[in-house]
XYZ file of C-alpha atoms in Angstrom:
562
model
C 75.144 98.188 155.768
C 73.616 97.783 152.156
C 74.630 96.883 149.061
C 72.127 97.417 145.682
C 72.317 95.174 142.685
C 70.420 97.077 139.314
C 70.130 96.483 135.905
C 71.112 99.467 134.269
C 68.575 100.001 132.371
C 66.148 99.573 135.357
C 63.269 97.342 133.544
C 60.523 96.859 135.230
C 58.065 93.614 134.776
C 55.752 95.060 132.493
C 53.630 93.836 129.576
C 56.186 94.334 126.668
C 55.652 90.910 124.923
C 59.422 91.397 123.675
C 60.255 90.855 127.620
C 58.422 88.141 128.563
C 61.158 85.722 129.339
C 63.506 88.304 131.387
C 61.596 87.251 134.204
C 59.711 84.248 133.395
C 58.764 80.930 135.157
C 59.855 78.525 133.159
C 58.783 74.371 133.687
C 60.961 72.085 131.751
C 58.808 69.046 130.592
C 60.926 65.850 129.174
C 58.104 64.651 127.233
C 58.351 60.562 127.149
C 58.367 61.248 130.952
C 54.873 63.814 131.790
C 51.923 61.870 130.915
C 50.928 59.194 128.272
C 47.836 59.976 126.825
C 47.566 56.844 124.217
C 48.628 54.123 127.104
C 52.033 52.888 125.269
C 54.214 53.618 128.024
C 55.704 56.612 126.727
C 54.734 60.461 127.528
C 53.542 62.090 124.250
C 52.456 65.180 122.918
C 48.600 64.316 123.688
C 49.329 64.223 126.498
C 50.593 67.266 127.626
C 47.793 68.794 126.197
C 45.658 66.985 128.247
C 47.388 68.441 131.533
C 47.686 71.877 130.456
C 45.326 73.280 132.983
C 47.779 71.464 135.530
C 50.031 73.810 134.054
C 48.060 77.235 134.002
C 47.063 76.241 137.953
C 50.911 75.515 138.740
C 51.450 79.446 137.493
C 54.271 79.087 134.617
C 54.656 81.436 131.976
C 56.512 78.848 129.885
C 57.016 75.601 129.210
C 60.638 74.444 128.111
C 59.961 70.995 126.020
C 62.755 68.590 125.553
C 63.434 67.066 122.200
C 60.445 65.310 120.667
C 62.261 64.723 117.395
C 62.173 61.350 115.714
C 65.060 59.385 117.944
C 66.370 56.535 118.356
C 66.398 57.287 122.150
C 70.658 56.688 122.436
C 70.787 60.020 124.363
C 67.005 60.567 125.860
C 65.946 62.193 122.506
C 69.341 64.284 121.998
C 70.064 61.947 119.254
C 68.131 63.463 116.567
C 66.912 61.831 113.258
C 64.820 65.268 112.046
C 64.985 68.750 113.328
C 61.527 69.356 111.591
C 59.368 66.547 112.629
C 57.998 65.024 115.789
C 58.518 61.604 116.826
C 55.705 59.015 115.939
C 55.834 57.541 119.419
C 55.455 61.226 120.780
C 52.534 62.097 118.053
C 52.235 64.344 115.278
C 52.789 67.372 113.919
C 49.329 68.315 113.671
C 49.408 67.435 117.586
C 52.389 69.305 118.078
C 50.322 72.582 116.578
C 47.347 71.298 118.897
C 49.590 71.753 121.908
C 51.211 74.744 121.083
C 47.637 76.591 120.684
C 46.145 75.251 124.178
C 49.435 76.435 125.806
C 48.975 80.054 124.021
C 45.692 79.951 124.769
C 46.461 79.348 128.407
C 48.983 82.735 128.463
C 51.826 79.635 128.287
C 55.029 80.614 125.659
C 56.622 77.876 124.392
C 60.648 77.484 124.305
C 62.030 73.832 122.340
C 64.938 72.278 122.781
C 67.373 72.738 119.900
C 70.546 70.211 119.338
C 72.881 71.895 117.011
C 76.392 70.271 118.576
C 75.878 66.839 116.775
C 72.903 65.021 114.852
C 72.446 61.326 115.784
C 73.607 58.822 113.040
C 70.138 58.029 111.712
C 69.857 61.735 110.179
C 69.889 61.450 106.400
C 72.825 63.555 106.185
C 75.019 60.820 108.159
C 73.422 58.123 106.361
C 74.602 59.903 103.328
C 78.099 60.263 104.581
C 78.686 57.006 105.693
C 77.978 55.969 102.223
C 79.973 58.629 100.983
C 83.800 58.745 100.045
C 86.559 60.411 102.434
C 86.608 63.964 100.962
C 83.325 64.304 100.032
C 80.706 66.752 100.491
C 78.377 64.465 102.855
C 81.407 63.744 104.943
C 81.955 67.712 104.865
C 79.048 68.312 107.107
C 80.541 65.904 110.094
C 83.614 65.973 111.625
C 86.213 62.680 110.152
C 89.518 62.320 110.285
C 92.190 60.207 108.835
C 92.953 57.359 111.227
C 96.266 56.307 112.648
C 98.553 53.643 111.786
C 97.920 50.953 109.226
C 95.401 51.602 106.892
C 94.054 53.970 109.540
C 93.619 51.286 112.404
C 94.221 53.545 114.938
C 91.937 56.468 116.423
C 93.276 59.965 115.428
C 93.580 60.577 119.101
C 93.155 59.207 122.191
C 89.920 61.685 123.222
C 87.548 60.297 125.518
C 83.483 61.098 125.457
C 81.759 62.907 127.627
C 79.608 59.238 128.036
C 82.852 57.603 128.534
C 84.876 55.217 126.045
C 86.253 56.984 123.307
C 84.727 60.083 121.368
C 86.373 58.789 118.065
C 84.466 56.207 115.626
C 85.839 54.015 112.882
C 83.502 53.911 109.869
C 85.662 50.945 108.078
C 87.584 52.766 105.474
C 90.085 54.303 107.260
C 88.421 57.300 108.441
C 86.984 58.069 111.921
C 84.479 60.594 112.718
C 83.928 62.817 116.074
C 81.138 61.645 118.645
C 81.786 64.173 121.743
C 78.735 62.241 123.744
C 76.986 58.773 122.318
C 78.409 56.923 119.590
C 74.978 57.754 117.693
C 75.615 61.582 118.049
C 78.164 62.484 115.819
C 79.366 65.973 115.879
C 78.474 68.446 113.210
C 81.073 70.574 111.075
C 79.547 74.317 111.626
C 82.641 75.375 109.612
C 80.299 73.919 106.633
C 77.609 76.852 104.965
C 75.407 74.358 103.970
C 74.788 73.220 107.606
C 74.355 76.742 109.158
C 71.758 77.300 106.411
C 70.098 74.226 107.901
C 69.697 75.384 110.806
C 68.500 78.512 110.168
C 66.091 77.109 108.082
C 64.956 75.022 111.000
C 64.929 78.151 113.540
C 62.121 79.661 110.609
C 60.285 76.194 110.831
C 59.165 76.107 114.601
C 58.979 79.993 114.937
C 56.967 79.761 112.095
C 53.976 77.107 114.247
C 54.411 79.408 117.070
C 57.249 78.416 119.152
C 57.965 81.355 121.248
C 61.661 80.366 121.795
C 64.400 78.087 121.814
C 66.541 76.207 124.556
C 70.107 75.501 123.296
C 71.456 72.698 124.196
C 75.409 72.333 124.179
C 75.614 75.595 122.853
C 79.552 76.602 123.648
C 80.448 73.346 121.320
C 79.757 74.449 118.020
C 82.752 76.260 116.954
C 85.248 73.747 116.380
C 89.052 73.921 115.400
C 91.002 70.581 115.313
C 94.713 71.143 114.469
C 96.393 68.718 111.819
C 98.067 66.715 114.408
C 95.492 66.204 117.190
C 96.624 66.618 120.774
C 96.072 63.991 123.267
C 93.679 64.111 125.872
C 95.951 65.007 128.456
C 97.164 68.236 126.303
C 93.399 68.654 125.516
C 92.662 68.976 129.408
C 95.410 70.985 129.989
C 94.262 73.659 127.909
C 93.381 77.206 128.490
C 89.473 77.045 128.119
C 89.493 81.119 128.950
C 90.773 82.513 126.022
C 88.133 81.433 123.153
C 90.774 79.482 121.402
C 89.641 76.275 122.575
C 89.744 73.771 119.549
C 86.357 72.125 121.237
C 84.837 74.526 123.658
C 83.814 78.190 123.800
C 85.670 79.572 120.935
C 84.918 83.058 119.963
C 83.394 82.397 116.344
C 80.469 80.700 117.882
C 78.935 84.138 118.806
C 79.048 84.564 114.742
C 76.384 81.509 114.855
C 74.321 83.068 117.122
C 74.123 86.514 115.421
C 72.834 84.625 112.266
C 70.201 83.126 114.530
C 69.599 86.324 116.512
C 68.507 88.063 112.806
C 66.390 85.396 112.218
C 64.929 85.694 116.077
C 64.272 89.490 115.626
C 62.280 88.632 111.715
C 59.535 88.074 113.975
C 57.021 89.998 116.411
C 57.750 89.130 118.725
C 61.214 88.756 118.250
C 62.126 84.996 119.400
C 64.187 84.391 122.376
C 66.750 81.523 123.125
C 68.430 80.840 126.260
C 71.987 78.911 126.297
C 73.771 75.888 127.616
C 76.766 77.467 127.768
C 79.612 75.294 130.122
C 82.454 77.904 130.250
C 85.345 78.516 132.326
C 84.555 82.093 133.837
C 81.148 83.904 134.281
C 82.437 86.508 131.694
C 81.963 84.010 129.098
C 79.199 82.910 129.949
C 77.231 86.386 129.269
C 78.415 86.698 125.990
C 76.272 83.746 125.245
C 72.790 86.257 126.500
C 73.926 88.891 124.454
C 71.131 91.047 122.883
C 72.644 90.569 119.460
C 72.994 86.749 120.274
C 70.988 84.055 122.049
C 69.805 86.835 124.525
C 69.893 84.677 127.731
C 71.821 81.844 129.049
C 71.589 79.329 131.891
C 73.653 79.505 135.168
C 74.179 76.652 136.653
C 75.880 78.040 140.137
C 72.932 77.232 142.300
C 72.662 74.032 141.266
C 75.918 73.375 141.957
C 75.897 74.427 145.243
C 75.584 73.493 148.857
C 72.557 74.336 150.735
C 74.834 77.327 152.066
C 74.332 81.041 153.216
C 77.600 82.482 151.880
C 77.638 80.064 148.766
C 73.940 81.619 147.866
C 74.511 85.285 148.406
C 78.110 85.011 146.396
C 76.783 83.315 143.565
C 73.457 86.214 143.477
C 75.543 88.710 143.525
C 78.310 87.469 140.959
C 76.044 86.749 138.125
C 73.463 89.801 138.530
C 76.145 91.930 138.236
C 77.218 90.017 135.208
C 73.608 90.059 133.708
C 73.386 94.205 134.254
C 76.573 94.488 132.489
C 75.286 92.793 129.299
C 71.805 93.680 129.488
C 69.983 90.345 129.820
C 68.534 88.830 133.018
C 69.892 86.111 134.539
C 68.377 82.718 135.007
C 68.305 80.366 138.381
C 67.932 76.834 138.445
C 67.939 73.653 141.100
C 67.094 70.841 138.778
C 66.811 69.673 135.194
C 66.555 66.588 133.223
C 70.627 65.741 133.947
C 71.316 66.178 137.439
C 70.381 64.819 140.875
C 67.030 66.463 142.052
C 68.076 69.160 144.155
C 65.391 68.008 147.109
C 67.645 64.809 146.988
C 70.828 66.906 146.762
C 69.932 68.161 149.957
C 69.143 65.103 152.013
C 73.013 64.384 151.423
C 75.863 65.293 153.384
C 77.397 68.842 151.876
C 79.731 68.432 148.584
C 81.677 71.231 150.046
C 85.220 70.929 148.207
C 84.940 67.805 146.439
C 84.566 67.492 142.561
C 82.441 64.911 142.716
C 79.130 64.821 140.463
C 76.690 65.558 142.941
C 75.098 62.183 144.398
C 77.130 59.955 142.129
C 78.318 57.584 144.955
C 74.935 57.306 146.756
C 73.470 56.434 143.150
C 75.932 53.714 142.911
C 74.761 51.884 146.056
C 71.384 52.130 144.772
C 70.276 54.733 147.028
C 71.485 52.885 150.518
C 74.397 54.585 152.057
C 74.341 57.362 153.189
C 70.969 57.442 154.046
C 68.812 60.072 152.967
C 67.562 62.978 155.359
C 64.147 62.724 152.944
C 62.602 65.476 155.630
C 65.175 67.786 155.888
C 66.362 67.669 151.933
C 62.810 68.542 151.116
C 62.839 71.517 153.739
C 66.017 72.579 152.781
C 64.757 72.351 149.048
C 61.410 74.475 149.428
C 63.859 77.253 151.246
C 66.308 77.206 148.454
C 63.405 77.387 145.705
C 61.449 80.404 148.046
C 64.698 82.302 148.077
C 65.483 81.777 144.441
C 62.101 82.298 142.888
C 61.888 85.670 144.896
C 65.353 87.141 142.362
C 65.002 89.037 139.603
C 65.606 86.771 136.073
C 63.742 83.712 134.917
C 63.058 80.772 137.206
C 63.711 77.283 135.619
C 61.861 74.088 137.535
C 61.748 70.678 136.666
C 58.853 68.787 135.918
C 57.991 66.580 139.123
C 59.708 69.208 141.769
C 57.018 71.108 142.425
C 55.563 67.631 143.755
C 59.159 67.357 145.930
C 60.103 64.114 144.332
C 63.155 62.573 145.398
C 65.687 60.893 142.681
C 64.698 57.575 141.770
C 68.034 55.694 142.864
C 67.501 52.215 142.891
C 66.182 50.985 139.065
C 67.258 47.869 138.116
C 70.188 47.445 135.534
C 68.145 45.801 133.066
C 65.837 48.487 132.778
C 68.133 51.744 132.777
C 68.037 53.606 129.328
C 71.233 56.366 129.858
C 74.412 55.948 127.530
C 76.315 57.308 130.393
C 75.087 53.725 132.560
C 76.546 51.110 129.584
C 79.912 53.495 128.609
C 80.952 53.764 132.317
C 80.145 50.609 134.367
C 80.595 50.875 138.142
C 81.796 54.652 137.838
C 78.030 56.621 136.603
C 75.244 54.857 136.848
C 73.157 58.023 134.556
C 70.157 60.291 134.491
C 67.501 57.750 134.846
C 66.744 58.517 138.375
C 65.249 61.855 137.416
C 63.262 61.243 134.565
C 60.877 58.364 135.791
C 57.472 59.410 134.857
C 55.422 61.290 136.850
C 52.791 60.107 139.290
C 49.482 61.503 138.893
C 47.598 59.431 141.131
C 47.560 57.423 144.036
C 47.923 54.172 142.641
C 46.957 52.430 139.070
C 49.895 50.575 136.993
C 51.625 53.894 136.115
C 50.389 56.192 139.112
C 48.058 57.703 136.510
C 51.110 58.678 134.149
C 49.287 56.546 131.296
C 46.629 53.431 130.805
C 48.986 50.704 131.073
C 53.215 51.074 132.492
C 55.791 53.339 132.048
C 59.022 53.108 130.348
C 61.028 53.682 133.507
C 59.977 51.726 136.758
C 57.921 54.101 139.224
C 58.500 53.245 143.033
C 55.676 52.390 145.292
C 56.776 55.753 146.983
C 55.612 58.076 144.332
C 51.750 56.918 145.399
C 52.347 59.734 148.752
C 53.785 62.330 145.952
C 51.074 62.013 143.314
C 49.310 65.015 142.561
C 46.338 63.466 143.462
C 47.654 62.877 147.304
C 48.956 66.409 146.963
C 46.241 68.327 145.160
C 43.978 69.646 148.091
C 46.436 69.375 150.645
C 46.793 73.131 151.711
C 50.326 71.811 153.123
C 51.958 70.021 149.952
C 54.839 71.151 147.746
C 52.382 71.304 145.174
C 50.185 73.850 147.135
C 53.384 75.433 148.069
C 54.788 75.900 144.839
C 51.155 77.022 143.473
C 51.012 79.803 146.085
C 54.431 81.086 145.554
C 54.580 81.260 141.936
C 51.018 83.264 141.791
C 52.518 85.511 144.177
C 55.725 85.600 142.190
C 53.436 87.349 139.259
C 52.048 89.664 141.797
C 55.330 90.831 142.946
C 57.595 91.004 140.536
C 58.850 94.223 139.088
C 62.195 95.814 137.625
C 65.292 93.776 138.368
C 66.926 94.845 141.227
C 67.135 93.974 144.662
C 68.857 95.049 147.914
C 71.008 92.889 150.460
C 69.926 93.683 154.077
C 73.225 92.102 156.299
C 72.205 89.771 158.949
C 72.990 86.573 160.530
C 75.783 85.034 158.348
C 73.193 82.156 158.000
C 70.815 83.992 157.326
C 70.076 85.710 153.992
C 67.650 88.559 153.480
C 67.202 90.938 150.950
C 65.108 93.625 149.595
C 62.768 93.593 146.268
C 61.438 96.567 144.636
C 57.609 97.367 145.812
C 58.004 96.735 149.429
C 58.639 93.310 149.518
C 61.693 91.231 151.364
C 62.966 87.491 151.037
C 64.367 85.962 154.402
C 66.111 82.672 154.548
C 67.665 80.739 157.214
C 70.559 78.435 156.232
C 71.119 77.491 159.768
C 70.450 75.029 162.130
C 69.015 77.140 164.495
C 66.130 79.404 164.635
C 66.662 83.168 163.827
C 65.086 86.113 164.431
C 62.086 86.826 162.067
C 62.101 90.631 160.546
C 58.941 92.814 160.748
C 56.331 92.584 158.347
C 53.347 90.781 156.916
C 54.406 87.474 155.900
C 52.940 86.154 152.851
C 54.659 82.747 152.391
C 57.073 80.323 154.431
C 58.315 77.397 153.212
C 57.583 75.704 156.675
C 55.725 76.955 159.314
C 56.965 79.935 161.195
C 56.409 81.544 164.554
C 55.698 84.638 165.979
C 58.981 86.728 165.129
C 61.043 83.297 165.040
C 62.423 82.415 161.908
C 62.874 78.450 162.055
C 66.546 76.622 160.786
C 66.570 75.942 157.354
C 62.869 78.068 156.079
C 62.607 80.730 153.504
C 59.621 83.165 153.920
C 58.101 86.628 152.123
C 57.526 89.555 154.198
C 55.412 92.444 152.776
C 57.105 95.502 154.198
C 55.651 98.332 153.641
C 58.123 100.688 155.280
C 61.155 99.431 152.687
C 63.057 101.572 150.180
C 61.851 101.519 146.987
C 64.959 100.956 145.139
């Protein structure tokens, strides 16, 4: 027995440059952390120019670039001082326009990261408020509230940040504004005209160089509406997050935003795309976020979340394809990203399975020592997971440094982590450090060829065996791997559909328009191996065996065509 997943509108992977992203790969660089090409320490603009043909041989179609805005690095760049500039430390703008025309000239779109939740407390208009009177205009653009108590003393509640400590600030005169993350991000007031016209005006500034489309980050926690008498955190939490009445998250008037930026997206030709951060209770929310008169696309963060899992996998497919045919968009998959535990580390830990945990957070806070890691069976089970994912209809999303298998970087000492989330909660998150260590490009040299000199996060003697250089003409590397699959990917792909085959319930297989099948085995023991040409395992395979815990392609020429 069968069951068929389609978009309704059956769209197949042609060359309509409005469609480009429905099905993209898409590799997220976090810039201070790909290569330095002026030998500070810090990853810049340069060079990722330098290392674009890295990128054309890897096989993206996009590059998603964190922010590169002047910062004062409190939140890894999400603290930002000027929406239409680029860091000095980072480069230029003239070497921002350099890098967007290699990319384009290497058939590479370009998608920025966008903050719109909160500026940091350098921007000019915060400067201005702080030096502004309560009631005023400037202070109109943030969030402040009276404080409690004498003279205002006391917090106006008792809200806590998503960094830990609390998300209300005294500014000395009585008020208090709203910092939902870092101290140095306060939130904005979207309620305020003059700050959606920003924005907009900011959307026209990088479309305008050639930016192909934007990544929003926090996007569900614009909307905002506090009641006159605050309720405590406890009442917050309690909550119903479902309904779009929210007074912090996922209210319904933040899909009002998003049609002002879609009619900016859609002045150009090609229209511009965006895809969402969107944390929401229920999937249905979610979509509203990729609607085609909104962002257009949003992230899912399901897999990531997951165990390495049979039924977990094929539940989650089939939930939010569904949900992406209803509202027209594709959907998006994704292991790993600049926040989170790499997922080939996620895997070389026991299963989450009901806990609530943030994935890896105790082994991070033993430095990496108990339990200890199953480094060759995470990074089997993680090559599986990614063959089985990047063979679904939507756009893939990888993570610089995975395609290399890195592990997370677990044990950097105290003194030189750099995450808010490390100093607000002490002993409870040690932060995202571990994944964003820069990248080793060679074997050895004082940054693993990342840059001329260090880098701004300690690199293990470890990464040497990971470099691309100790990976590069190894026909047998994740890098190879990941090279092979993602050209193939391009070959393959066409309308956005797919067909569930039952098997094994640890095994997965399904069924891809043009005579093409993914097979997976979660299990610990080998499976049998389908007929058909295969074109790509993520370990080795034997004749009509398909080993535990391996992903492969099978041409198949006798399959449906959906």
């Amino acid at each position: 027995m069968t069951d068929t997943l389609t978009d309704p509108r059956d769209r197949p992977a042609t060359g309509d440059p409005g469609s480009w992203w429905r099905q993209a790969a898409v590799y997220q660089i976090y810039p201070r952390s790909f290569a330095d090409a002026n030998g500070d320490g810090i990853g810049d603009l340069a060079g990722i120019t330098e290392r674009i043909g890295y990128l054309r041989d890897l096989g993206i179609d996009a590059v998603w670039l964190s922010p590169f805005y002047p910062s004062a690095l409190a939140d890894g760049g999400y603290d930002v001082d000027d929406y239409r500039d680029v860091d000095p430390r980072l480069g230029t703008l003239a070497d921002f326009d350099s890098m967007t025309s290699a990319l384009h000239a290497a058939n590479i779109k370009l998608i920025v990261d966008i903050v719109p939740n909160h500026t940091s407390d350098r921007h000019e208009w915060f400067r201005e408020a702080l030096a502004s009177p309560r009631g005023s205009s400037a202070r109109n653009r943030y969030i402040f509230r009276d404080g409690l108590g004498v003279d205002g003393s006391l917090p106006p509640a008792d809200w806590v940040s998503a960094f830990g400590g609390p998300a209300w600030e005294p500014v000395g005169d009585g008020q208090w504004y709203l910092h939902y993350f870092a101290t140095e991000q306060p939130d904005l007031n979207w309620k305020n005209p003059e700050v959606r016209e920003d924005f907009l005006k900011t959307l026209r500034f990088w479309s305008d160089r050639g930016v192909d489309g934007f990544r929003v980050d926090v996007a569900h926690g614009c909307a905002k509406e506090l009641p006159e008498v605050l309720p405590s955190q406890a009442e917050l939490d309690a909550l119903d997050a479902t309904t779009g009445q929210h007074p912090l998250w996922d209210r319904d008037e933040v899909h009002e935003i998003y049609a002002e930026w879609r009619s900016v997206f859609n002045e150009y030709s090609p229209p511009r795309t965006a895809v969402a951060e969107a944390w929401v209770a229920t999937p249905d929310r979610r979509h509203r976020y990729a609607s085609i008169d909104g962002l257009g696309q949003a992230f899912n963060f399901d897999l990531l979340e997951a165990d390495f899992d049979a039924a977990s996998f094929r539940g989650i497919i089939t939930s939010n394809l569904a949900q992406s045919a209803r509202t027209g968009s594709s959907t998006t998959w994704v292991f790993s990203n600049h926040d989170v535990v790499r997922h080939a580390t996620r895997y070389a830990l026991p299963p989450r399975g009901s806990s609530t945990e943030k994935q890896g957070a105790s082994w991070l806070l033993t430095g990496g020592t108990a339990p200890v890691l199953d480094i060759e069976g995470g990074l089997r089970r993680a090559r599986a997971a990614t063959l089985l994912m990047l063979g679904l209809p939507g756009s893939a999303y990888l993570y610089q440094g995975e395609e290399l298998g890195l592990q997370e970087v677990a044990d950097i000492p105290d003194a030189e982590r750099q995450d808010p989330s490390f100093f607000r909660n002490p002993g409870v998150d040690v932060g995202r450090d571990g994944c964003r260590v820069p990248l080793p490009w060679k074997r050895s040299g004082p940054s693993f060829g990342f840059g001329a000199t260090g880098a701004h996060l300690p690199q293990p003697g470890w990464f040497s065996d990971f470099s691309v250089e100790a990976e590069e003409d190894d026909t047998t590397s994740t890098l190879a791997f990941y090279r092979q699959a993602l050209a193939l990917r391009k070959d393959l792909q066409t309308v956005e559909s797919l067909e569930w085959i039952d098997s094994d319930e640890t095994v997965l297989h399904y069924v891809r328009p043009g005579g093409w099948s993914v097979v997976a085995n979660f299990g610990t023991r080998d499976a049998p191996l389908p007929a058909g040409e295969v074109l790509i395992a993520s370990s080795p395979v034997g004749e009509g065996r398909l080993p535990s815990e391996t992903a492969v392609w099978l041409k198949t020429p006798s399959a449906q065509e959906l």
